[in-house]
Short mmCIF file of C-alpha atoms in Angstrom, two decimals:
data_model
loop_
_atom_site.label_atom_id
_atom_site.label_comp_id
_atom_site.label_asym_id
_atom_site.label_seq_id
_atom_site.Cartn_x
_atom_site.Cartn_y
_atom_site.Cartn_z
CA MET A 429 -11.45 3.00 8.35
CA SER A 430 -12.74 0.04 6.31
CA LEU A 431 -11.44 -2.57 4.24
CA TYR A 432 -12.35 -4.75 1.27
CA VAL A 433 -10.32 -7.61 -0.27
CA PRO A 434 -11.51 -9.89 -3.12
CA GLN A 435 -12.51 -13.61 -2.40
CA PRO A 436 -10.06 -15.44 -4.58
CA ARG A 437 -6.96 -16.29 -2.37
CA ILE A 438 -3.80 -17.94 -3.19
CA PRO A 439 -2.04 -19.60 -0.14
CA LEU A 440 1.77 -19.08 -0.75
CA GLN A 441 2.48 -22.33 0.66
CA ASP A 442 0.48 -23.99 -2.16
CA TRP A 443 2.16 -21.58 -4.65
CA CYS A 444 5.66 -22.58 -3.39
CA THR A 445 4.41 -26.36 -4.11
CA TRP A 446 3.30 -25.35 -7.63
CA THR A 447 6.50 -23.29 -8.50
CA GLY A 448 9.17 -25.24 -6.60
CA ASN A 449 10.00 -22.23 -4.35
CA SER A 450 11.15 -22.59 -0.80
CA TRP A 451 8.04 -22.14 1.70
CA ASP A 452 10.28 -21.33 4.65
CA LYS A 453 11.95 -18.45 2.66
CA VAL A 454 8.76 -16.95 1.05
CA GLN A 455 7.01 -17.21 4.45
CA ALA A 456 9.75 -15.24 6.16
CA VAL A 457 10.35 -12.71 3.25
CA VAL A 458 7.02 -12.18 1.74
CA GLY A 459 4.00 -13.56 3.83
CA ARG A 460 1.29 -16.26 3.85
CA SER A 461 -1.12 -15.43 1.02
CA PHE A 462 -2.35 -12.88 -1.44
CA ARG A 463 -5.76 -11.96 -3.16
CA ARG A 464 -6.57 -11.78 -6.91
CA PRO A 465 -9.64 -9.98 -8.07
CA ALA A 466 -12.46 -11.96 -9.49
CA PRO A 467 -13.15 -11.56 -13.31
CA TYR A 468 -16.14 -9.06 -12.24
CA GLU A 469 -14.07 -6.71 -10.22
CA ASP A 470 -11.57 -3.81 -10.90
CA ALA A 471 -9.88 -1.15 -8.79
CA TYR A 472 -13.20 0.99 -9.05
CA THR A 473 -15.52 -1.93 -7.72
CA MET A 474 -13.23 -2.59 -4.79
CA ALA A 475 -12.85 1.20 -3.86
CA ALA A 476 -16.79 1.73 -4.03
CA THR A 477 -17.29 -1.39 -1.72
CA ALA A 478 -14.82 -0.10 0.78
CA VAL A 479 -16.37 3.47 0.68
CA LEU A 480 -19.95 2.01 1.11
CA ARG A 481 -18.79 -0.11 3.91
CA LEU A 482 -17.22 3.00 5.56
CA ILE A 483 -20.45 5.05 5.21
CA ARG A 484 -22.61 2.19 6.60
CA GLN A 485 -20.35 1.01 9.46
CA TYR A 486 -19.86 4.49 10.94
CA ASN A 487 -23.21 5.98 9.96
CA ILE A 488 -21.74 8.66 7.91
CA ASP A 489 -24.12 11.30 6.53
CA PRO A 490 -23.19 11.32 2.80
CA ARG A 491 -24.45 14.77 2.24
CA ASN A 492 -21.64 16.05 4.78
CA VAL A 493 -18.87 14.58 2.70
CA GLY A 494 -17.16 17.38 0.60
CA GLN A 495 -14.24 15.51 -0.99
CA LEU A 496 -13.80 11.84 -2.24
CA ALA A 497 -10.09 11.31 -3.06
CA LEU A 498 -9.01 8.14 -4.73
CA GLY A 499 -5.51 7.06 -4.54
CA THR A 500 -4.50 4.23 -7.14
CA GLU A 501 -2.02 3.01 -9.76
CA SER A 502 -4.68 0.62 -11.27
CA SER A 503 -6.82 3.02 -13.02
CA LYS A 504 -8.62 1.73 -16.10
CA ASP A 505 -9.66 5.15 -17.41
CA ASN A 506 -7.33 8.10 -18.27
CA SER A 507 -10.03 10.62 -17.94
CA ALA A 508 -12.36 9.70 -14.90
CA GLY A 509 -11.43 8.13 -11.68
CA ALA A 510 -13.02 8.94 -8.29
CA VAL A 511 -16.26 10.04 -9.81
CA ILE A 512 -16.74 6.53 -11.14
CA VAL A 513 -16.64 5.32 -7.42
CA ARG A 514 -18.98 8.21 -6.55
CA GLY A 515 -21.54 6.81 -9.19
CA MET A 516 -21.67 3.42 -7.73
CA VAL A 517 -21.94 4.63 -4.23
CA ASP A 518 -24.72 7.23 -4.99
CA ARG A 519 -26.92 4.48 -6.61
CA GLU A 520 -26.64 2.09 -3.82
CA LEU A 521 -27.19 4.75 -1.20
CA GLU A 522 -30.34 5.67 -3.12
CA ARG A 523 -31.67 1.95 -3.28
CA LEU A 524 -30.99 1.70 0.59
CA GLY A 525 -33.13 4.91 1.10
CA LEU A 526 -30.28 7.01 2.11
CA PRO A 527 -29.12 10.49 0.61
CA ARG A 528 -26.65 10.55 -2.15
CA LEU A 529 -23.23 12.07 -1.63
CA SER A 530 -23.26 15.73 -1.69
CA ARG A 531 -23.54 17.35 -5.24
CA GLN A 532 -20.78 19.75 -4.19
CA LEU A 533 -18.33 16.81 -3.73
CA GLU A 534 -14.71 17.07 -5.13
CA VAL A 535 -13.59 13.90 -6.85
CA PRO A 536 -9.76 13.96 -7.44
CA GLU A 537 -7.70 10.96 -8.23
CA PHE A 538 -4.07 10.77 -7.19
CA LYS A 539 -1.25 8.83 -8.83
CA HIS A 540 2.32 8.23 -7.83
CA ALA A 541 2.90 4.45 -7.64
CA CYS A 542 2.17 3.23 -4.17
CA LEU A 543 2.33 6.70 -2.60
CA GLY A 544 -0.77 7.91 -4.44
CA GLY A 545 -3.02 7.12 -1.32
CA VAL A 546 -0.75 9.17 1.04
CA TYR A 547 -1.08 12.11 -1.37
CA ALA A 548 -4.66 11.59 -1.34
CA LEU A 549 -4.78 11.58 2.30
CA LYS A 550 -2.85 14.80 2.50
CA SER A 551 -5.27 16.42 0.04
CA ALA A 552 -8.26 15.33 2.28
CA LEU A 553 -6.51 16.63 5.50
CA ARG A 554 -5.77 20.17 3.69
CA TYR A 555 -9.30 20.09 2.41
CA VAL A 556 -10.84 19.53 5.94
CA ALA A 557 -8.40 22.07 7.56
CA PHE A 558 -8.91 24.95 5.10
CA ASP A 559 -11.93 24.49 2.86
CA ALA A 560 -14.38 22.23 4.43
CA LYS A 561 -16.31 24.49 6.77
CA GLY A 562 -17.45 21.49 8.78
CA LYS A 563 -17.61 18.98 6.12
CA GLN A 564 -15.75 15.63 5.98
CA ALA A 565 -13.64 13.92 3.46
CA ILE A 566 -13.28 10.26 2.35
CA VAL A 567 -9.96 8.91 1.12
CA VAL A 568 -10.09 5.58 -0.61
CA CYS A 569 -6.88 3.58 -1.70
CA SER A 570 -7.53 0.74 -4.12
CA ASP A 571 -5.13 -1.32 -6.19
CA ILE A 572 -4.25 -4.51 -8.02
CA ALA A 573 -0.80 -5.60 -7.79
CA GLU A 574 0.14 -8.15 -10.54
CA TYR A 575 3.32 -9.55 -11.92
CA GLU A 576 4.01 -12.00 -14.65
CA ARG A 577 4.06 -15.61 -13.61
CA GLY A 578 7.66 -16.72 -13.23
CA SER A 579 8.86 -13.30 -12.41
CA SER A 580 10.66 -12.32 -9.14
CA GLY A 581 7.57 -10.35 -8.11
CA GLU A 582 4.97 -13.01 -8.61
CA GLN A 583 4.79 -13.81 -5.02
CA THR A 584 4.15 -10.20 -4.10
CA GLN A 585 0.76 -9.80 -5.81
CA GLY A 586 -2.41 -8.71 -4.21
CA ALA A 587 -5.63 -6.59 -4.35
CA GLY A 588 -7.68 -4.62 -2.01
CA ALA A 589 -8.95 -1.29 -0.90
CA VAL A 590 -8.97 0.74 2.35
CA ALA A 591 -11.38 3.73 2.80
CA MET A 592 -10.84 6.32 5.53
CA LEU A 593 -13.01 9.13 6.91
CA VAL A 594 -11.09 12.39 7.42
CA GLU A 595 -12.72 14.84 9.69
CA ALA A 596 -11.64 17.88 12.02
CA GLU A 597 -12.24 15.87 15.25
CA PRO A 598 -10.91 12.30 14.34
CA LYS A 599 -12.09 9.19 16.07
CA LEU A 600 -8.86 7.06 15.66
CA PHE A 601 -5.66 9.21 15.23
CA GLU A 602 -4.62 12.85 14.51
CA VAL A 603 -2.26 13.36 11.54
CA ASP A 604 0.48 16.02 12.09
CA LEU A 605 0.99 17.44 8.67
CA ALA A 606 2.86 20.39 10.13
CA HIS A 607 5.86 18.05 11.00
CA ALA A 608 5.55 15.52 8.13
CA GLY A 609 8.59 15.01 5.98
CA SER A 610 8.56 14.63 2.04
CA ALA A 611 11.16 13.38 -0.29
CA SER A 612 11.32 12.67 -4.10
CA ASP A 613 13.71 12.15 -6.92
CA TYR A 614 13.53 10.76 -10.43
CA ARG A 615 14.70 7.21 -10.89
CA GLY A 616 14.13 6.33 -14.53
CA PRO A 617 13.16 2.83 -14.90
CA ASP A 618 12.43 2.18 -11.39
CA PHE A 619 9.04 0.26 -11.35
CA ARG A 620 7.13 1.88 -14.29
CA LYS A 621 4.07 1.20 -16.43
CA PRO A 622 4.70 2.93 -19.70
CA PHE A 623 1.76 2.62 -22.15
CA SER A 624 4.26 1.79 -25.01
CA ARG A 625 5.13 -1.61 -23.49
CA HIS A 626 1.61 -2.80 -24.75
CA PHE A 627 2.56 -2.20 -28.37
CA ASP A 628 5.76 -4.39 -28.10
CA GLN A 629 4.81 -7.77 -29.78
CA ASP A 630 6.94 -9.92 -27.42
CA TYR A 631 5.68 -8.31 -24.41
CA GLY A 632 2.02 -8.59 -25.36
CA GLN A 633 2.47 -12.23 -26.18
CA ARG A 634 3.20 -12.98 -22.54
CA SER A 635 -0.46 -12.64 -21.71
CA LYS A 636 -3.63 -12.97 -23.54
CA ARG A 637 -5.52 -10.51 -21.63
CA ALA A 638 -5.31 -6.84 -20.70
CA HIS A 639 -2.84 -6.63 -17.73
CA ASP A 640 -0.84 -4.04 -15.92
CA PHE A 641 2.48 -5.78 -15.27
CA PRO A 642 5.07 -3.25 -14.26
CA VAL A 643 8.62 -2.93 -15.79
CA PHE A 644 11.00 -3.19 -12.86
CA SER A 645 14.42 -4.26 -11.62
CA GLY A 646 14.02 -5.59 -8.04
CA LYS A 647 17.55 -4.66 -6.72
CA TYR A 648 17.32 -1.02 -8.23
CA SER A 649 13.89 -0.51 -6.66
CA THR A 650 14.98 -1.79 -3.34
CA PHE A 651 17.92 0.57 -3.27
CA ALA A 652 15.47 3.36 -4.10
CA TYR A 653 13.10 2.65 -1.45
CA LEU A 654 15.88 2.50 1.17
CA ASP A 655 17.35 5.72 0.00
CA GLU A 656 14.01 7.70 -0.38
CA THR A 657 12.37 6.56 2.92
CA GLY A 658 15.55 7.49 4.78
CA GLU A 659 15.47 10.95 3.13
CA ALA A 660 11.73 11.41 4.16
CA VAL A 661 12.35 10.41 7.74
CA ASP A 662 15.37 12.86 7.77
CA ALA A 663 13.06 15.64 6.63
CA MET A 664 10.48 14.75 9.30
CA LEU A 665 12.99 14.59 12.14
CA ALA A 666 14.50 18.11 11.07
CA ARG A 667 10.90 19.64 11.36
CA LEU A 668 10.34 17.79 14.65
CA GLY A 669 13.73 18.88 15.95
CA ILE A 670 14.50 15.44 17.38
CA SER A 671 17.44 13.12 16.71
CA ASP A 672 17.22 9.70 14.96
CA MET A 673 17.49 7.75 18.21
CA ASP A 674 14.78 10.08 19.86
CA PHE A 675 12.60 9.10 16.98
CA ILE A 676 13.12 5.33 17.28
CA ASN A 677 12.95 5.24 21.01
CA GLY A 678 10.04 7.69 21.41
CA ALA A 679 7.83 5.92 18.92
CA ASP A 680 5.18 3.71 20.21
CA GLY A 681 4.32 2.31 16.71
CA LEU A 682 6.01 2.27 13.35
CA PHE A 683 4.28 1.67 10.02
CA PHE A 684 5.71 1.44 6.62
CA HIS A 685 4.74 0.79 3.09
CA ARG A 686 4.89 -2.92 2.77
CA PRO A 687 5.19 -4.46 -0.77
CA TYR A 688 6.27 -7.61 1.29
CA HIS A 689 6.81 -8.51 4.74
CA MET A 690 10.65 -8.06 4.77
CA MET A 691 10.83 -4.61 3.00
CA PRO A 692 9.71 -2.60 5.98
CA LEU A 693 12.07 -4.43 8.36
CA GLN A 694 15.00 -3.70 5.89
CA ALA A 695 14.10 0.03 5.84
CA LEU A 696 13.85 0.19 9.68
CA ALA A 697 17.15 -1.53 9.93
CA PHE A 698 18.57 0.81 7.47
CA ILE A 699 17.21 3.85 9.41
CA TYR A 700 18.33 2.13 12.80
CA ALA A 701 21.87 1.69 11.46
CA ARG A 702 22.07 5.40 10.43
CA ALA A 703 20.81 6.42 13.85
CA LEU A 704 23.65 4.57 15.45
CA ALA A 705 25.92 6.21 13.26
CA ARG A 706 24.72 9.63 13.96
CA ALA A 707 24.57 9.19 17.57
CA PRO A 708 27.46 10.72 19.72
CA GLN A 709 30.73 8.84 19.12
CA PRO A 710 32.65 6.79 20.26
CA ASN A 711 29.58 4.39 20.68
CA ALA A 712 30.51 0.80 21.90
CA ALA A 713 27.49 -0.67 20.63
CA PHE A 714 27.89 0.90 17.27
CA GLN A 715 31.47 -0.11 17.12
CA ALA A 716 30.77 -3.69 18.09
CA LEU A 717 28.14 -3.97 15.23
CA CYS A 718 30.40 -2.49 12.66
CA GLU A 719 33.14 -5.12 13.64
CA GLN A 720 30.52 -7.74 13.38
CA ALA A 721 29.62 -6.58 9.97
CA GLY A 722 33.28 -6.22 8.85
CA VAL A 723 32.69 -2.53 7.88
CA SER A 724 34.35 0.66 8.93
CA ALA A 725 32.68 2.73 11.54
CA GLU A 726 34.01 5.90 10.00
CA GLY A 727 32.86 4.63 6.62
CA VAL A 728 29.29 4.27 7.87
CA VAL A 729 29.39 7.63 9.56
CA ALA A 730 30.60 9.30 6.21
CA GLU A 731 27.91 7.45 4.25
CA CYS A 732 25.16 9.24 6.42
CA ALA A 733 26.04 12.45 4.25
CA ASN A 734 25.42 10.46 0.85
CA LYS A 735 23.05 11.91 -1.65
CA PRO A 736 23.20 9.47 -4.58
CA ASP A 737 22.18 10.07 -7.89
CA LEU A 738 20.64 6.55 -8.80
CA PHE A 739 19.34 7.46 -12.14
CA GLY A 740 22.58 9.33 -13.10
CA GLU A 741 24.54 6.31 -12.19
CA PHE A 742 22.16 4.15 -14.25
CA VAL A 743 22.60 6.42 -17.25
CA ARG A 744 26.45 6.44 -16.87
CA LEU A 745 26.61 2.82 -16.77
CA GLY A 746 24.26 2.23 -19.75
CA ALA A 747 21.41 -0.03 -19.98
CA GLY A 748 23.52 -2.99 -20.87
CA ALA A 749 25.59 -2.81 -17.64
CA ASP A 750 24.41 -3.64 -14.05
CA ALA A 751 22.76 -0.57 -13.10
CA ALA A 752 21.87 -1.64 -9.65
CA GLN A 753 24.86 -0.10 -7.78
CA GLU A 754 24.36 0.03 -4.00
CA PRO A 755 24.27 3.71 -2.98
CA HIS A 756 25.10 3.04 0.86
CA PRO A 757 26.99 -0.26 0.64
CA LEU A 758 28.54 -0.10 4.14
CA THR A 759 25.24 1.02 5.83
CA THR A 760 23.31 -1.62 3.99
CA LYS A 761 25.70 -4.27 5.12
CA LEU A 762 25.61 -3.11 8.67
CA SER A 763 21.86 -2.94 8.67
CA GLY A 764 21.88 -6.76 7.73
CA VAL A 765 23.63 -7.35 11.15
CA VAL A 766 21.51 -4.78 12.87
CA ARG A 767 18.40 -6.74 11.93
CA LYS A 768 19.76 -9.85 13.89
CA SER A 769 20.70 -7.86 17.01
CA PRO A 770 18.80 -8.20 20.31
CA ALA A 771 18.09 -4.54 20.46
CA PHE A 772 16.61 -4.48 17.10
CA GLN A 773 14.53 -7.59 17.80
CA GLN A 774 13.19 -5.85 20.91
CA LEU A 775 12.40 -2.89 18.78
CA LEU A 776 10.30 -4.97 16.49
CA ALA A 777 8.50 -6.60 19.46
CA GLU A 778 7.63 -3.38 21.10
CA ARG A 779 6.90 -1.05 18.24
CA VAL A 780 6.28 -2.86 15.01
CA LYS A 781 4.24 -5.82 16.07
CA LEU A 782 0.74 -4.47 16.00
CA GLY A 783 -0.95 -5.84 12.74
CA THR A 784 2.20 -7.27 11.32
CA ASP A 785 1.16 -10.78 11.62
CA TRP A 786 -2.33 -10.03 10.17
CA ALA A 787 -0.94 -8.14 7.38
CA MET A 788 0.93 -11.25 6.13
CA GLU A 789 -2.24 -12.47 4.74
CA LEU A 790 -2.85 -9.44 2.49
CA GLY A 791 -0.29 -9.46 -0.12
CA ASN A 792 0.90 -6.46 -1.79
CA LEU A 793 -1.84 -3.71 -2.02
CA TYR A 794 0.20 -1.03 -3.52
CA THR A 795 -1.50 2.38 -2.28
CA ALA A 796 -3.60 0.42 0.17
CA ALA A 797 -0.74 -1.44 1.68
CA LEU A 798 0.15 1.12 4.39
CA PRO A 799 -3.30 2.05 5.61
CA ALA A 800 -4.35 -1.53 5.67
CA TRP A 801 -1.40 -2.24 7.92
CA ILE A 802 -2.46 0.68 10.29
CA ALA A 803 -6.16 -0.58 10.13
CA ALA A 804 -4.80 -4.15 11.21
CA GLY A 805 -2.78 -2.48 13.95
CA PHE A 806 -5.78 -0.81 15.46
CA GLU A 807 -7.98 -3.72 15.29
CA GLN A 808 -5.28 -6.12 16.90
CA ALA A 809 -4.64 -3.46 19.60
CA LEU A 810 -8.43 -3.69 20.37
CA GLU A 811 -8.53 -7.31 20.22
CA ASP A 812 -5.34 -7.69 22.51
CA GLN A 813 -6.41 -5.08 24.93
CA VAL A 814 -3.43 -2.82 24.00
CA GLU A 815 -3.83 0.78 25.34
CA LEU A 816 -3.01 3.21 22.49
CA ALA A 817 -4.56 6.55 23.91
CA ASN A 818 -2.25 9.38 23.03
CA ALA A 819 0.25 6.83 21.44
CA ARG A 820 2.96 8.46 19.03
CA LEU A 821 2.84 6.46 15.78
CA TYR A 822 4.82 7.12 12.53
CA ALA A 823 3.61 6.34 8.98
CA ILE A 824 6.20 6.02 6.21
CA GLY A 825 4.84 5.85 2.71
CA TYR A 826 6.54 5.15 -0.31
CA GLY A 827 6.02 5.12 -4.07
CA SER A 828 8.34 3.97 -6.77
CA GLY A 829 9.85 6.39 -9.26
CA ASP A 830 10.31 7.55 -6.61
CA ALA A 831 8.87 9.54 -3.50
CA SER A 832 8.29 9.10 0.22
CA GLU A 833 6.35 10.58 3.04
CA ALA A 834 7.03 10.34 6.75
CA ILE A 835 4.07 11.43 8.87
CA PRO A 836 3.67 11.64 12.83
CA LEU A 837 0.36 10.36 14.00
CA LYS A 838 -1.18 10.64 17.45
CA VAL A 839 -3.94 8.23 18.67
CA VAL A 840 -6.92 9.87 20.23
CA PRO A 841 -8.15 8.95 23.66
CA HIS A 842 -11.24 7.34 22.64
CA TRP A 843 -10.16 5.42 19.64
CA ARG A 844 -11.69 1.97 20.69
CA GLU A 845 -15.14 2.71 19.42
CA ALA A 846 -14.04 3.46 16.04
CA ALA A 847 -11.40 0.71 15.88
CA GLY A 848 -14.28 -1.71 16.73
CA LYS A 849 -16.05 -0.99 13.37
CA ILE A 850 -13.07 -1.42 11.00
CA GLY A 851 -14.00 -4.94 10.32
CA PHE A 852 -10.39 -6.14 9.23
CA ARG A 853 -10.69 -9.87 10.23
CA GLN A 854 -14.37 -9.80 8.85
CA SER A 855 -13.20 -8.67 5.57
CA LEU A 856 -10.52 -11.30 5.12
CA ALA A 857 -13.01 -13.99 6.31
CA ALA A 858 -14.67 -14.27 2.82
CA ALA A 859 -11.96 -16.15 0.95
CA ALA A 860 -11.87 -19.00 -1.54
CA ASP A 861 -8.60 -20.84 -1.92
CA LEU A 862 -7.66 -21.46 -5.54
CA THR A 863 -6.12 -24.46 -7.13
CA GLN A 864 -3.08 -24.09 -9.46
CA GLN A 865 -5.22 -24.42 -12.45
CA GLN A 866 -7.67 -21.78 -11.29
CA TYR A 867 -4.87 -19.47 -10.23
CA GLU A 868 -3.01 -19.71 -13.56
CA GLY A 869 -6.16 -19.40 -15.65
CA LEU A 870 -7.29 -16.37 -13.53
CA HIS A 871 -3.91 -14.73 -13.94
CA ASP A 872 -3.75 -15.49 -17.57
CA GLY A 873 -7.31 -14.28 -18.59
CA LYS A 874 -8.83 -17.61 -19.41
CA HIS A 875 -12.45 -18.70 -18.84
CA ILE A 876 -12.41 -20.81 -15.60
CA GLU A 877 -15.09 -21.86 -13.20
CA LEU A 878 -14.69 -20.14 -9.88
CA ASP A 879 -17.11 -20.49 -6.91
CA VAL A 880 -16.81 -16.85 -5.78
CA PRO A 881 -20.15 -15.27 -6.58
CA PRO A 882 -20.22 -11.55 -5.60
CA ARG A 883 -21.73 -10.88 -2.12
CA ASP A 884 -22.54 -7.55 -0.72
CA GLN A 885 -20.27 -5.73 -3.16
CA PHE A 886 -20.00 -3.95 -6.56
CA ARG A 887 -19.26 -5.67 -9.78
CA ILE A 888 -18.87 -4.99 -13.41
CA ALA A 889 -22.33 -5.66 -15.04
CA ARG A 890 -21.22 -5.14 -18.61
CA THR A 891 -18.78 -3.36 -20.83
CA GLY A 892 -19.97 -1.10 -23.65
CA SER A 893 -19.05 -1.87 -27.20
CA THR A 894 -20.69 0.82 -29.33
CA TYR A 895 -18.50 3.09 -31.35
CA GLU A 896 -20.72 4.95 -33.66
CA ALA A 897 -21.05 8.78 -34.84
CA THR A 898 -23.96 9.39 -32.70
CA PHE A 899 -23.16 7.46 -29.54
CA GLN A 900 -19.99 5.74 -28.10
CA ASP A 901 -19.36 3.71 -25.07
CA LEU A 902 -16.60 1.44 -26.27
CA GLY A 903 -14.68 0.12 -23.44
CA VAL A 904 -16.81 1.91 -20.63
CA ASP A 905 -17.72 -0.34 -17.82
CA TYR A 906 -21.16 -0.25 -16.23
CA TYR A 907 -21.42 -1.39 -12.62
CA GLU A 908 -24.09 -2.62 -10.21
CA PHE A 909 -24.41 -3.77 -6.45
CA VAL A 910 -24.98 -7.28 -5.62
CA PRO A 911 -26.45 -7.59 -2.07
#
C-alpha cells in the first residue's frame, strides 16, 4: 500500500477559532485536521502520485501489472478515468529509465460514492483470481471531499489517494471474497452530485469556481449508513455461518469507512447493540443496558427484523416534511448507551485502536478513507511492535446512495516487510498549515499565494482551450511530474 495527501492542511482547532465552533466537540466527533488539494492538483494527479510511489517503494515490475482500477467520485472527465492515471505514470517511468505499464493493461474506473474503491478492489481480486495468469493488479482510490463553507459538512473535508497492489500471494493480508457480504438500496437524495445543480443560478452563485459540493441531508445519510452497513455485516455473517457476537469477539481488528471519526464508532455500537439483542435471551447485560437507555428490550429484539424503506418513507412524507425518520429508533437509542459502556470501550481499545488516532489527521477521503485507515493500522502495528500474523480483520465499506460491503481479511505471517514500506507517516509529514484567508481563498477559487510548491509529485501543467473544427482539447488537462 502507498499513500498521498496534498500539502495544504487546515488544523481543525484553527478552523473552530475562525468559525466559532467548539473545538472539544469537533475534535471528539470529527478529528484534528484535513487537507485541501493545491490549485495544481486533482483526483488524477493524486492517484498517479500514489501509484508511482507504490511501484517505486515495492520495486514492482510495471510490465507485470494487468489491471489498473481507479475508484473515485471526484472524476473531472465523463469519458476517461484510470487511463489518465496510466498516462502520467507511464511517462515518468520512462523518464526514470523504467519500463512502462503493460500495453495489455485494463483501465476501468469505478463509481459509487465512497464505495467505489472497494468495488475497484473486488474487480482487481477477481482479475487476479481468474484472468491474470500470474499478473498483478493495482487499485488506486483517489478523492477530494469538499463542502460549502458554513455547511454542516465543512469540517469533514479532505483529499488524498491510496494505492494497493493486488497479487495471488499477498504480502500484507488476504481478502476472503467468498465470505464477503454485500448490500444496497436506493435512497433517493442521500448524498448526491447531480449535474443539473450546476445550472441552478442560486446554487452557482455560492462559489466562483468549479466545485463538487454534494446535495445531502446529514441526518438522513447517517440513518442510511447505519442501516446499510448493518445489512452488509448480516450478509457476511450468514456466509461465514457465525453469530453477531462470534464476529465481534473473534475479530482482531475492525475497520469501517470513516467520513469522520465518530461515524465508525456509531456503526459499531449499532451492530453491537443488535448483537446483544440477537444473543440468547434473557441476557442480563442486555436488559440492564435497555433499562439504562429507557427502551423496551422486546422492542429492540423486534427491530432486528426491520427492513426499512427509507426512500419510500421520504416520498410518502414529501419534500417539504422532515424526511429523516429514524428507521431503528430503539436500537439507535440503545447504541448511544452501549457506546459509553465498559464492555464497548474495551472493544474499542482492543479491536479498533490501530490507526484510529493517526487517521484523525486525514479528514474525509471518500473512497480512500477505508484503505487509508487500514494502511495506518498496519504501520502503527509495526511501530508499536504489535503482532498481527494470522490476525482476523474485517473491512466494512460504505457508499451513499447507498451500498455497503463487509469483507473478512487475514493478515499473512510475514506482513512486516511490506508494512514497513507503506510510508503513512512520511506522507503526512509534508504539510503547510493555511491561514483563514488562505483557506477561504483556496476553497472559493480565488488567486492566493501559497508556499506549497509541488515536490516529487504530478501536477496539472496546463489546460487545453482549443475548440476548432480540425482540433479540440477544450478543458483537457495536461500533466507533468515535478521531481
